[in-house]
Each structure stands twice: as C-alpha cells, then as structure tokens.
PDB file of N, CA and C in Angstrom:
ATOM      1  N   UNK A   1     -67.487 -43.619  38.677  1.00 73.00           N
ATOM      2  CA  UNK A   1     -66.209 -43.062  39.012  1.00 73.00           C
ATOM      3  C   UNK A   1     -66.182 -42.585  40.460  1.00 73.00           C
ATOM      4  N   UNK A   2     -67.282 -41.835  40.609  1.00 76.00           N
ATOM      5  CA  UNK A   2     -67.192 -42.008  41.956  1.00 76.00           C
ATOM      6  C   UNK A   2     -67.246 -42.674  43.337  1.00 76.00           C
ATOM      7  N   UNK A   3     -67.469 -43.686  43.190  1.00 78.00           N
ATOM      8  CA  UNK A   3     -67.086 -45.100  43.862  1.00 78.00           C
ATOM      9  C   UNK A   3     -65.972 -45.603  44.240  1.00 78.00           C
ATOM     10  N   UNK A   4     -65.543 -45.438  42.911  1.00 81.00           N
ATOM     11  CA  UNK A   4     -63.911 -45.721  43.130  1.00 81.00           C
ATOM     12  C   UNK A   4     -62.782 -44.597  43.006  1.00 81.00           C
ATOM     13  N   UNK A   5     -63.499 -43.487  43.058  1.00 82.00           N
ATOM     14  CA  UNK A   5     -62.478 -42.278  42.877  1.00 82.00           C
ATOM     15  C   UNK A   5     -62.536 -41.829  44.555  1.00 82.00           C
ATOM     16  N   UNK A   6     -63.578 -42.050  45.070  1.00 76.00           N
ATOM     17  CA  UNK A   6     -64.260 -40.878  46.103  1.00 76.00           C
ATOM     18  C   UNK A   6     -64.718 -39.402  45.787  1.00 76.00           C
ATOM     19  N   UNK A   7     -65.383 -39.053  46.525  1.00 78.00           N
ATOM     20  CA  UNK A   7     -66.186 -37.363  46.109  1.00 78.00           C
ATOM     21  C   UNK A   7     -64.863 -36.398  45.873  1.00 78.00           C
ATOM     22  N   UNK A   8     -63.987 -36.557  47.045  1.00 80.00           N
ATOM     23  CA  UNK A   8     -62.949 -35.352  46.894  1.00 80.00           C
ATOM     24  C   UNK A   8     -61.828 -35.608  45.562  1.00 80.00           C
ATOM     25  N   UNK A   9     -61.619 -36.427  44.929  1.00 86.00           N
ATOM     26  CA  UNK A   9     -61.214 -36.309  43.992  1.00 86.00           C
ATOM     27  C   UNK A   9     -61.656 -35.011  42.628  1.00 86.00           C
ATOM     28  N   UNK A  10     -60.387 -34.468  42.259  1.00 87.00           N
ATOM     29  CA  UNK A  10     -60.753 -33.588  41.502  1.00 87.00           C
ATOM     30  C   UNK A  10     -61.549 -33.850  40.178  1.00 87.00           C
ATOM     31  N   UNK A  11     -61.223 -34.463  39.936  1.00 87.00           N
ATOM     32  CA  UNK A  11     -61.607 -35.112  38.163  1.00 87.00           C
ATOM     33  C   UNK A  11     -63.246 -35.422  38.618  1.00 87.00           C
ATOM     34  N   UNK A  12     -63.313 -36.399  39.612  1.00 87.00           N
ATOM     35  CA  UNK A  12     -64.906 -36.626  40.167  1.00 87.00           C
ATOM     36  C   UNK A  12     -66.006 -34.852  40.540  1.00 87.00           C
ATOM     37  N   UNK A  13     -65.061 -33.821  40.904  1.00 89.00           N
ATOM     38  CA  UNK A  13     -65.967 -32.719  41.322  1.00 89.00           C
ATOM     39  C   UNK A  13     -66.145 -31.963  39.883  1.00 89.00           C
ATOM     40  N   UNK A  14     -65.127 -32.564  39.035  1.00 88.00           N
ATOM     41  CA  UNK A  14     -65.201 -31.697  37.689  1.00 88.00           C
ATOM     42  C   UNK A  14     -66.426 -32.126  37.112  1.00 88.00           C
ATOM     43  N   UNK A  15     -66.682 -33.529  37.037  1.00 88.00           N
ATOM     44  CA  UNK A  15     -67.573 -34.151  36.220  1.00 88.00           C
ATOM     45  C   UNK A  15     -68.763 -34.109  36.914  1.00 88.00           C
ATOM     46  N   UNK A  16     -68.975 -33.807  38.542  1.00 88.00           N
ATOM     47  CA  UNK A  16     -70.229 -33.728  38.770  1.00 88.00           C
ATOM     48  C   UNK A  16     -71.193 -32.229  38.572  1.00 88.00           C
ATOM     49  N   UNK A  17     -69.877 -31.211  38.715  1.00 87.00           N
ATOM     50  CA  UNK A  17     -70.220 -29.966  38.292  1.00 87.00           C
ATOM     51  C   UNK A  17     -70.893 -29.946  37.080  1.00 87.00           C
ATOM     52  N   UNK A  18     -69.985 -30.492  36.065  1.00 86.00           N
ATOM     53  CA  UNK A  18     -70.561 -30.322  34.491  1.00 86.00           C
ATOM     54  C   UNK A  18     -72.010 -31.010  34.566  1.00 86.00           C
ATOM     55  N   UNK A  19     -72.509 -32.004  35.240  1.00 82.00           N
ATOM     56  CA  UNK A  19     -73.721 -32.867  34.972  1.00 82.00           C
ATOM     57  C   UNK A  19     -74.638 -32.102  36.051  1.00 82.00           C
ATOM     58  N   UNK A  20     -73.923 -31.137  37.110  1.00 81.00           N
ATOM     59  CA  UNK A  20     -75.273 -30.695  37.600  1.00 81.00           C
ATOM     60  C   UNK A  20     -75.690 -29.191  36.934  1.00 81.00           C
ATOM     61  N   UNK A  21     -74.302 -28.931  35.813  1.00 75.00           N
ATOM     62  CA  UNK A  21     -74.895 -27.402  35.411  1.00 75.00           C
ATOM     63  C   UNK A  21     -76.093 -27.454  34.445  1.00 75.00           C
ATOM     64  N   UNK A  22     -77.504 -26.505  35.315  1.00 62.00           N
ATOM     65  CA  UNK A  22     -78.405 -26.636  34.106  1.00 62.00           C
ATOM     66  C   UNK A  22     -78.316 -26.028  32.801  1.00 62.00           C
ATOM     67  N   UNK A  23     -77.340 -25.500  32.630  1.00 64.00           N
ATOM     68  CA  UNK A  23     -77.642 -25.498  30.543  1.00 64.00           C
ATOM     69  C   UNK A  23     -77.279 -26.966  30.158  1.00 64.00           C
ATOM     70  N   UNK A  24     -76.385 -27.368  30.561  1.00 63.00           N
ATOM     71  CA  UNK A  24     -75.978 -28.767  30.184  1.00 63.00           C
ATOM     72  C   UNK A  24     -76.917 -29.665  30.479  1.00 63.00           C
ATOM     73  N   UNK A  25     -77.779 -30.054  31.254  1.00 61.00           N
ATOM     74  CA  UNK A  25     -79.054 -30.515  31.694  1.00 61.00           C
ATOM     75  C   UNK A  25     -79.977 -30.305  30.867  1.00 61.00           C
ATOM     76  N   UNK A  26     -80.355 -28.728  30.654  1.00 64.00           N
ATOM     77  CA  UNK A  26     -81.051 -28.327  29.687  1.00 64.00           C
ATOM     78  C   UNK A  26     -81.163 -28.864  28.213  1.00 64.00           C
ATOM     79  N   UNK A  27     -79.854 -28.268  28.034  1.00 61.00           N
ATOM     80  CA  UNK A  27     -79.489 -28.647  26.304  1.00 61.00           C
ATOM     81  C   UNK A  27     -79.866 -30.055  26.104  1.00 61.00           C
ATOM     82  N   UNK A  28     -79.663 -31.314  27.135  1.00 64.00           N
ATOM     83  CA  UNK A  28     -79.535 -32.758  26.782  1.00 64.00           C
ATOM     84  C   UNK A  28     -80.981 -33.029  26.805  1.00 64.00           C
ATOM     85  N   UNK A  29     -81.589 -32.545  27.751  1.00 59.00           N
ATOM     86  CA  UNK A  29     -83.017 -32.718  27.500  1.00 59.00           C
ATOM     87  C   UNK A  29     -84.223 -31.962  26.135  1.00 59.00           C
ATOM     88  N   UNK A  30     -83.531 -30.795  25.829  1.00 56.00           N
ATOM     89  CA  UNK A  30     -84.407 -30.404  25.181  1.00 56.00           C
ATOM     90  C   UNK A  30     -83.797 -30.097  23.602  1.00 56.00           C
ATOM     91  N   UNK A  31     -82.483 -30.729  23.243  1.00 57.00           N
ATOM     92  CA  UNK A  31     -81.789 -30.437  22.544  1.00 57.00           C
ATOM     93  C   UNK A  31     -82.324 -30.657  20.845  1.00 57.00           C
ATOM     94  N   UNK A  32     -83.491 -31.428  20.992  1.00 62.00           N
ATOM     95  CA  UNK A  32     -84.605 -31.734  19.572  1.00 62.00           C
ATOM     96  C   UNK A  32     -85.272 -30.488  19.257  1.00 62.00           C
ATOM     97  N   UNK A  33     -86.056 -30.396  20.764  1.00 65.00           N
ATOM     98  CA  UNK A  33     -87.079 -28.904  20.668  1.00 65.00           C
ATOM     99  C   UNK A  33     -86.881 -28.121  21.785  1.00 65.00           C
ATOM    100  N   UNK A  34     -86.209 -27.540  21.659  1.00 61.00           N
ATOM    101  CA  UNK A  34     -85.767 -26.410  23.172  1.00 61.00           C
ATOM    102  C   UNK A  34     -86.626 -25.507  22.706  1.00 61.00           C
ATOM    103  N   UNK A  35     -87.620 -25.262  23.926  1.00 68.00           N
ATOM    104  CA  UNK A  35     -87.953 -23.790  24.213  1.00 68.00           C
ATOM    105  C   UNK A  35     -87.695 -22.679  23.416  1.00 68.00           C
ATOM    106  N   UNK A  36     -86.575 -22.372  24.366  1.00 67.00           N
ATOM    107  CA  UNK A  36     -85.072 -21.275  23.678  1.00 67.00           C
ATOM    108  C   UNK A  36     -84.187 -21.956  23.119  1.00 67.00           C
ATOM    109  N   UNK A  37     -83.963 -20.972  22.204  1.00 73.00           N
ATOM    110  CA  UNK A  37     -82.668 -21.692  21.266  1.00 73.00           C
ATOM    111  C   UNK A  37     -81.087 -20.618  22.181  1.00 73.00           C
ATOM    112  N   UNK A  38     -80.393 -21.727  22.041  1.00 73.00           N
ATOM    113  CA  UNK A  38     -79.364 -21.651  22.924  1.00 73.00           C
ATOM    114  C   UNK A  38     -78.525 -21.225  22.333  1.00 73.00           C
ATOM    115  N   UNK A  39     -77.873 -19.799  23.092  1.00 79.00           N
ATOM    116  CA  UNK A  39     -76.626 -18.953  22.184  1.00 79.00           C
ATOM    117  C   UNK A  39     -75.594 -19.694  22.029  1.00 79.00           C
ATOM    118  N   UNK A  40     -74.856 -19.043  20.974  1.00 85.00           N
ATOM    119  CA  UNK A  40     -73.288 -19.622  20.324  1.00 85.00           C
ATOM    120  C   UNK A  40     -72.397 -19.460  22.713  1.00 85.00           C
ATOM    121  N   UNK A  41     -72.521 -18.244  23.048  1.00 86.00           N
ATOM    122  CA  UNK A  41     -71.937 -18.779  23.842  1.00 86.00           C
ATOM    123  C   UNK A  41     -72.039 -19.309  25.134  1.00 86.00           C
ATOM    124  N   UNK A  42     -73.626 -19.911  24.903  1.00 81.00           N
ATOM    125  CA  UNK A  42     -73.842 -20.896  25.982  1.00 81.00           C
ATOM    126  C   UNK A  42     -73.314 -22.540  25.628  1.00 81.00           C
ATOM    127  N   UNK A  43     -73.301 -22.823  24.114  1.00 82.00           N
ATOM    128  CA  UNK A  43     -72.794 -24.082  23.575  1.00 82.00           C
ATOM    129  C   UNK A  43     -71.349 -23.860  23.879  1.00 82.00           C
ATOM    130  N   UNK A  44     -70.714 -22.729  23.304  1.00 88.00           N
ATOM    131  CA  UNK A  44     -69.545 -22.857  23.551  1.00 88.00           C
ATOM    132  C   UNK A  44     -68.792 -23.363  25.246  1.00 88.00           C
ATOM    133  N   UNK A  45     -69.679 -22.422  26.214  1.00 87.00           N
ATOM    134  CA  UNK A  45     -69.412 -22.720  27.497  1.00 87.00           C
ATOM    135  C   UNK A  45     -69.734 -24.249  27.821  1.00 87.00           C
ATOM    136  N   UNK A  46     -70.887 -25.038  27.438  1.00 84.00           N
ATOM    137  CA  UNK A  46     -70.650 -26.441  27.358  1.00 84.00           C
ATOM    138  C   UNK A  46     -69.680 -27.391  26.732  1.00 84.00           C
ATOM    139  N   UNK A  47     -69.408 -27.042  25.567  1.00 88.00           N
ATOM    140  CA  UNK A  47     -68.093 -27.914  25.086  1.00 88.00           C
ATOM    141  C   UNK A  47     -66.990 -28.013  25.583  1.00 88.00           C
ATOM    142  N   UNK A  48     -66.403 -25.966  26.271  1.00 91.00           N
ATOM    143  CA  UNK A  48     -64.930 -25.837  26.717  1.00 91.00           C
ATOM    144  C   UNK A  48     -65.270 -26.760  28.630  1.00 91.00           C
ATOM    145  N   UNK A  49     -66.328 -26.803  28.542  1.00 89.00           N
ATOM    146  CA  UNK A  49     -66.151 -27.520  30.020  1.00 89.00           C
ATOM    147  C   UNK A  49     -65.978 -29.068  29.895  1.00 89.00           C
ATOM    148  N   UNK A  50     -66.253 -29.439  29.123  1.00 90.00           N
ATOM    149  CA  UNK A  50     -66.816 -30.386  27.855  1.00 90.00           C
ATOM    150  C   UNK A  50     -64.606 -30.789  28.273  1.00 90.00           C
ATOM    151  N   UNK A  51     -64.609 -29.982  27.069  1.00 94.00           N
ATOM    152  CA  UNK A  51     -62.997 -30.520  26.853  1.00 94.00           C
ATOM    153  C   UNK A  51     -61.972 -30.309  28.118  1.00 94.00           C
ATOM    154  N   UNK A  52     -61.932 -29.795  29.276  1.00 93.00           N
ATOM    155  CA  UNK A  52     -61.587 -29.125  30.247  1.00 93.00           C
ATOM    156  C   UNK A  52     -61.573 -30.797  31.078  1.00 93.00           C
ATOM    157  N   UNK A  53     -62.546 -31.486  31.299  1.00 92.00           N
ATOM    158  CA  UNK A  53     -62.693 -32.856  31.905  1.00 92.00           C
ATOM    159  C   UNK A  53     -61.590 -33.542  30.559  1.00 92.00           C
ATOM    160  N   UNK A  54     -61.990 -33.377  29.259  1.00 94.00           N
ATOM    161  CA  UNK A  54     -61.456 -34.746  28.490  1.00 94.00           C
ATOM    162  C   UNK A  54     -59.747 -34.703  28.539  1.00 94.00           C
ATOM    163  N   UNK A  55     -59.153 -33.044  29.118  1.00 94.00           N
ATOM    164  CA  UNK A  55     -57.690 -32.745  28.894  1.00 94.00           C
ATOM    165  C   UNK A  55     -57.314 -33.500  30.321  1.00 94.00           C
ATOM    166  N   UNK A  56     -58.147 -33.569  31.124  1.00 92.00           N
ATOM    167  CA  UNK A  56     -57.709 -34.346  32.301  1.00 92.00           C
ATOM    168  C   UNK A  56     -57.637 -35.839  32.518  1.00 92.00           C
ATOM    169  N   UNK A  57     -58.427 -36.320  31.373  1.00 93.00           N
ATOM    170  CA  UNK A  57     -58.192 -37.958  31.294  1.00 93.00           C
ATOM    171  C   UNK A  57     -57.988 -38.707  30.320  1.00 93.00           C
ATOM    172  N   UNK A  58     -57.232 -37.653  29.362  1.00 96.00           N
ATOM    173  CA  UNK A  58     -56.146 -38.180  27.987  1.00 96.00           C
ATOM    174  C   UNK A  58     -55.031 -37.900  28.819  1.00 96.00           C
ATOM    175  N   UNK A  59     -53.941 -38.868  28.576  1.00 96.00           N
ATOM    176  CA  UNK A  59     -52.682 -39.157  28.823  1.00 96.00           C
ATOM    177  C   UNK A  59     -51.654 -38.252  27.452  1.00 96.00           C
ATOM    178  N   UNK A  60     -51.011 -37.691  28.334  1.00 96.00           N
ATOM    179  CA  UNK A  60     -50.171 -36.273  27.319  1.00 96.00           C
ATOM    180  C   UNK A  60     -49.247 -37.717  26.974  1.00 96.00           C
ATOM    181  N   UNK A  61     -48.768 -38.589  27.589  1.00 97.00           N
ATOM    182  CA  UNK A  61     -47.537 -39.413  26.985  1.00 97.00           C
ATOM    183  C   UNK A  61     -48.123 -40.454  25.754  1.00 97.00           C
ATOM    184  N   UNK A  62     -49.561 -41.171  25.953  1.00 97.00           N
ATOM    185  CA  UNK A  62     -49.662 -42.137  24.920  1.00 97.00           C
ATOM    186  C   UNK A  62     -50.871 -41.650  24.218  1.00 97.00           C
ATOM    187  N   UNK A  63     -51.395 -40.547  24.880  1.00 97.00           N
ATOM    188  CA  UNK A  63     -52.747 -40.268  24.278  1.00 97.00           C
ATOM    189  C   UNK A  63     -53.734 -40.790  23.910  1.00 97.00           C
ATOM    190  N   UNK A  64     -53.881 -41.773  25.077  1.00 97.00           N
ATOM    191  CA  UNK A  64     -55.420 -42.522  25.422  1.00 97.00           C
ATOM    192  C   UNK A  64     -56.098 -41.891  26.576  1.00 97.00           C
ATOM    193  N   UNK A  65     -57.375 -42.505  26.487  1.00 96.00           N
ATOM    194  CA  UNK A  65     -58.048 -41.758  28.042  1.00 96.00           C
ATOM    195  C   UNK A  65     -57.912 -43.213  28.910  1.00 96.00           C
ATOM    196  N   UNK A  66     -57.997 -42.490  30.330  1.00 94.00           N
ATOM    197  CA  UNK A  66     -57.626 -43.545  30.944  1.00 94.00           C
ATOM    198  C   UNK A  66     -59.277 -44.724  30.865  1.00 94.00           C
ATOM    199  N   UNK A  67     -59.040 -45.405  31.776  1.00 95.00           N
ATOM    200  CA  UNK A  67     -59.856 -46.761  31.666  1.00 95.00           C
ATOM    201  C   UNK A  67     -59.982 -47.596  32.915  1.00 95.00           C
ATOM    202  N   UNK A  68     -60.471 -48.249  33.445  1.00 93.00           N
ATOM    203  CA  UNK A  68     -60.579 -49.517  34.623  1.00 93.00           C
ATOM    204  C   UNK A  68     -60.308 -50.602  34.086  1.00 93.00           C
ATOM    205  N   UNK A  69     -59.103 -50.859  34.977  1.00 93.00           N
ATOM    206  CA  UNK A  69     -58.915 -52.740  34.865  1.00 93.00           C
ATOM    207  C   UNK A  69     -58.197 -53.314  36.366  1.00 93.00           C
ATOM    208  N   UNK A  70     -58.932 -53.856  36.637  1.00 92.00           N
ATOM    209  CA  UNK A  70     -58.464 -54.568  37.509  1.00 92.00           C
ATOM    210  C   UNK A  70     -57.652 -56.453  37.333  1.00 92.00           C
ATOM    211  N   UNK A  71     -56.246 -56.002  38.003  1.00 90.00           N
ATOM    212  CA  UNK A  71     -55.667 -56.862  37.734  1.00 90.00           C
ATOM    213  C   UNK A  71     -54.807 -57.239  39.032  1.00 90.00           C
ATOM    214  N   UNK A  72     -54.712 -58.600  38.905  1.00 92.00           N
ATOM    215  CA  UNK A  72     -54.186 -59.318  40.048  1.00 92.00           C
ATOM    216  C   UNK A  72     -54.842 -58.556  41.479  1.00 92.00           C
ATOM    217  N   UNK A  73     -56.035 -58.308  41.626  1.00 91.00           N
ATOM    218  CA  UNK A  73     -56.956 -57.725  42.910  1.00 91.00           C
ATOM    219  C   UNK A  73     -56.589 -55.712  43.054  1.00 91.00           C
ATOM    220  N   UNK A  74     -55.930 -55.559  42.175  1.00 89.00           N
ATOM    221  CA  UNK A  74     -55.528 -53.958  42.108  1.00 89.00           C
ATOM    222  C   UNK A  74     -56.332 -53.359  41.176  1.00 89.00           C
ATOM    223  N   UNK A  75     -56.978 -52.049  41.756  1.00 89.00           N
ATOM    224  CA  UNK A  75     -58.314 -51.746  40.639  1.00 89.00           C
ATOM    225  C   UNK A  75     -57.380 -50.034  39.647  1.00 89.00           C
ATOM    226  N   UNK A  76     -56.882 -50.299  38.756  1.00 91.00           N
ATOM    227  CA  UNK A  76     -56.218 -48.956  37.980  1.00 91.00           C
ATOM    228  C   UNK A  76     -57.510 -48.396  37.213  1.00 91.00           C
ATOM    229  N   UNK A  77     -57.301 -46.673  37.501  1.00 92.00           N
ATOM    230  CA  UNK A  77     -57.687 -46.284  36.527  1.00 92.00           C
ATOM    231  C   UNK A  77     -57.036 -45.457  36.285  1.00 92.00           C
ATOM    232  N   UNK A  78     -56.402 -45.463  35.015  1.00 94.00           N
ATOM    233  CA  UNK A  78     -55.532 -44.891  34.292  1.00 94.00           C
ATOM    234  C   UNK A  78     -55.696 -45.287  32.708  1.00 94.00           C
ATOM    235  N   UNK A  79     -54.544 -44.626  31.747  1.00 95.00           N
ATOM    236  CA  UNK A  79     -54.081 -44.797  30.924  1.00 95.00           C
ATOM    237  C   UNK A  79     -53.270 -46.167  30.154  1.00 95.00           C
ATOM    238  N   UNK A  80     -53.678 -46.552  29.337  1.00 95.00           N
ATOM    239  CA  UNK A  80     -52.900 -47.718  28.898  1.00 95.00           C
ATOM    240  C   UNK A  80     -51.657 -48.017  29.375  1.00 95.00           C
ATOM    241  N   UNK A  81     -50.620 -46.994  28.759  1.00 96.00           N
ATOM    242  CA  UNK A  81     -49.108 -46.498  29.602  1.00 96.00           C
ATOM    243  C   UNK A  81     -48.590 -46.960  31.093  1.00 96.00           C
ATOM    244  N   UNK A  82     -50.040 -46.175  31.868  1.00 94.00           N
ATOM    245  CA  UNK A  82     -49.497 -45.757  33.524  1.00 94.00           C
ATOM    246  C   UNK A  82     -49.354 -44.441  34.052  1.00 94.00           C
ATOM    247  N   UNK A  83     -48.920 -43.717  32.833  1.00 94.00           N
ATOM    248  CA  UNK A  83     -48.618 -42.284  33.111  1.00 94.00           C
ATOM    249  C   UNK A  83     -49.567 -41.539  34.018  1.00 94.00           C
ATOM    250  N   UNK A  84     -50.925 -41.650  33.299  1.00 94.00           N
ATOM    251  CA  UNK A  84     -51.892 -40.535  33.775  1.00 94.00           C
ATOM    252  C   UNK A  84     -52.841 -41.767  34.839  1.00 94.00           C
ATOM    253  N   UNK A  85     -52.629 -41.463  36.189  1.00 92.00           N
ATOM    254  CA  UNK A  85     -53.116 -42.654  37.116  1.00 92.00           C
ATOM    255  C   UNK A  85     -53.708 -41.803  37.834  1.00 92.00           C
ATOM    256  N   UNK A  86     -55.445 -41.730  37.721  1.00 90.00           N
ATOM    257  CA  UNK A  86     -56.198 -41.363  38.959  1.00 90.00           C
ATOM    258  C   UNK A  86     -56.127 -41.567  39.949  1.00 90.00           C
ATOM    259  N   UNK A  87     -55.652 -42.363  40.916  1.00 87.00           N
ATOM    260  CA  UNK A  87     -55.660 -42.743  41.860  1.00 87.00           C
ATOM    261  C   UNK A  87     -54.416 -42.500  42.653  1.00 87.00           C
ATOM    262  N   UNK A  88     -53.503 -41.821  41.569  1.00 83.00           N
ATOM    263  CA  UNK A  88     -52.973 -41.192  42.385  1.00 83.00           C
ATOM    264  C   UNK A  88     -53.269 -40.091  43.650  1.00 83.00           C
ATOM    265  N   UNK A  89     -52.804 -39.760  45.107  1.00 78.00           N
ATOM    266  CA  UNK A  89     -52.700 -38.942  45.933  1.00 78.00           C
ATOM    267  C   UNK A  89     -52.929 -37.419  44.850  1.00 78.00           C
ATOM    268  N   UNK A  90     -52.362 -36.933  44.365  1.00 77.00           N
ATOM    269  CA  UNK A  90     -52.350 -35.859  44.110  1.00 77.00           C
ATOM    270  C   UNK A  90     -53.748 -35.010  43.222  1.00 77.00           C
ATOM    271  N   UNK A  91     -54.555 -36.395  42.827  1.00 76.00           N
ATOM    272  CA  UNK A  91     -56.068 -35.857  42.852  1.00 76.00           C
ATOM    273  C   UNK A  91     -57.099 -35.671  43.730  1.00 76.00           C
ATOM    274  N   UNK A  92     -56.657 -35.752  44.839  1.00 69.00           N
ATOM    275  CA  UNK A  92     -57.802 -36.208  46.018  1.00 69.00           C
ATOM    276  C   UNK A  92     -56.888 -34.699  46.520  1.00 69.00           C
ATOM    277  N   UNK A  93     -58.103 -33.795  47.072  1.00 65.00           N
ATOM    278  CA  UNK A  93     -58.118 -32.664  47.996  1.00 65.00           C
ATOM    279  C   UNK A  93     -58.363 -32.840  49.084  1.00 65.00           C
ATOM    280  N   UNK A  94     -57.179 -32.139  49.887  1.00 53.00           N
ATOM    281  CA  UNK A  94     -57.124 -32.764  51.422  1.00 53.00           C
ATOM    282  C   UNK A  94     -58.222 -32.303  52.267  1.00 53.00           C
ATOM    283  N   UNK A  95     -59.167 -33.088  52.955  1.00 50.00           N
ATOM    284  CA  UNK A  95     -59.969 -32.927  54.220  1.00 50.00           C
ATOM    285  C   UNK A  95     -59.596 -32.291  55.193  1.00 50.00           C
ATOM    286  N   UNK A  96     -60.082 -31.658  55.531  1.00 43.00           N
ATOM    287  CA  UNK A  96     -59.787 -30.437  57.103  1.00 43.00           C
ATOM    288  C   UNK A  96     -60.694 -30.892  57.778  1.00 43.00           C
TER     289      UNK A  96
END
C-alpha cells in the first residue's frame, strides 16, 4: 500500500503505526507462549486500533473494503462502488 499510496497518506501512517506498535508485535509473536500474559486492556487497545484502520477502508455506501484493480492503465484503490477512493487528494497530508 505504500507504494502506491505514498508515506503521507493517512490510511498508510495508520497502518504503519499499528505494525510498528510493540504490543501488537509482541502479541503476534508470542501469542502461543507469551512471557506475560497480556491484559484485557492491552488486547482491547489492539483490536480498537485494529477496527479504527478497518472503519477507514469499508465503504459506508456498499460496505466492502476497498481493493486494487487496475483498469484500462488506471491503478484504483477503492471500493467496489467508487465511493470510498484512496487515492483521493484528501488522504494525502500536505508537505511543508
């Protein structure tokens, strides 16, 4: 995604946050035999970040997540619909 999103895209800083936070790191690695057993609200804080990315790339109109297809040399990622289109301007944070 980030390839074709670029870094400043929001949805791209959401998802790199979540994969560099170490409980989430943690938990995936040790989630058979952890060390420490991991509180109700450290799981919880992984899931709501968890769902926080998935509310951003389900489409409120058809309620799919979006997807890549490139067609006729145009690369979409979006929603089945159209509605919810990453690539729109309004995910990318402006450079100073």
């Amino acid at each position: 995604m980030k390839k074709k999103l670029k870094a400043n895209h929001s949805i791209v800083k959401l998802i790199l946050d979540f994969e560099s936070d170490t409980g989430f790191r943690n938990f995936c690695a040790h989630w058979k035999e952890p060390e420490t057993e991991y509180s109700s609200p450290e799981i919880r804080d992984i899931v709501q970040n968890w769902k926080n990315i998935e509310s951003k790339i389900e489409c409120d109109n058809c309620h799919k997540f979006i997807r890549y297809e490139k067609v006729d040399g145009y690369e979409h990622i979006s929603c089945p619909c159209r509605e919810l289109n990453l690539k729109a301007e309004e995910y990318h944070e402006i450079e100073e």
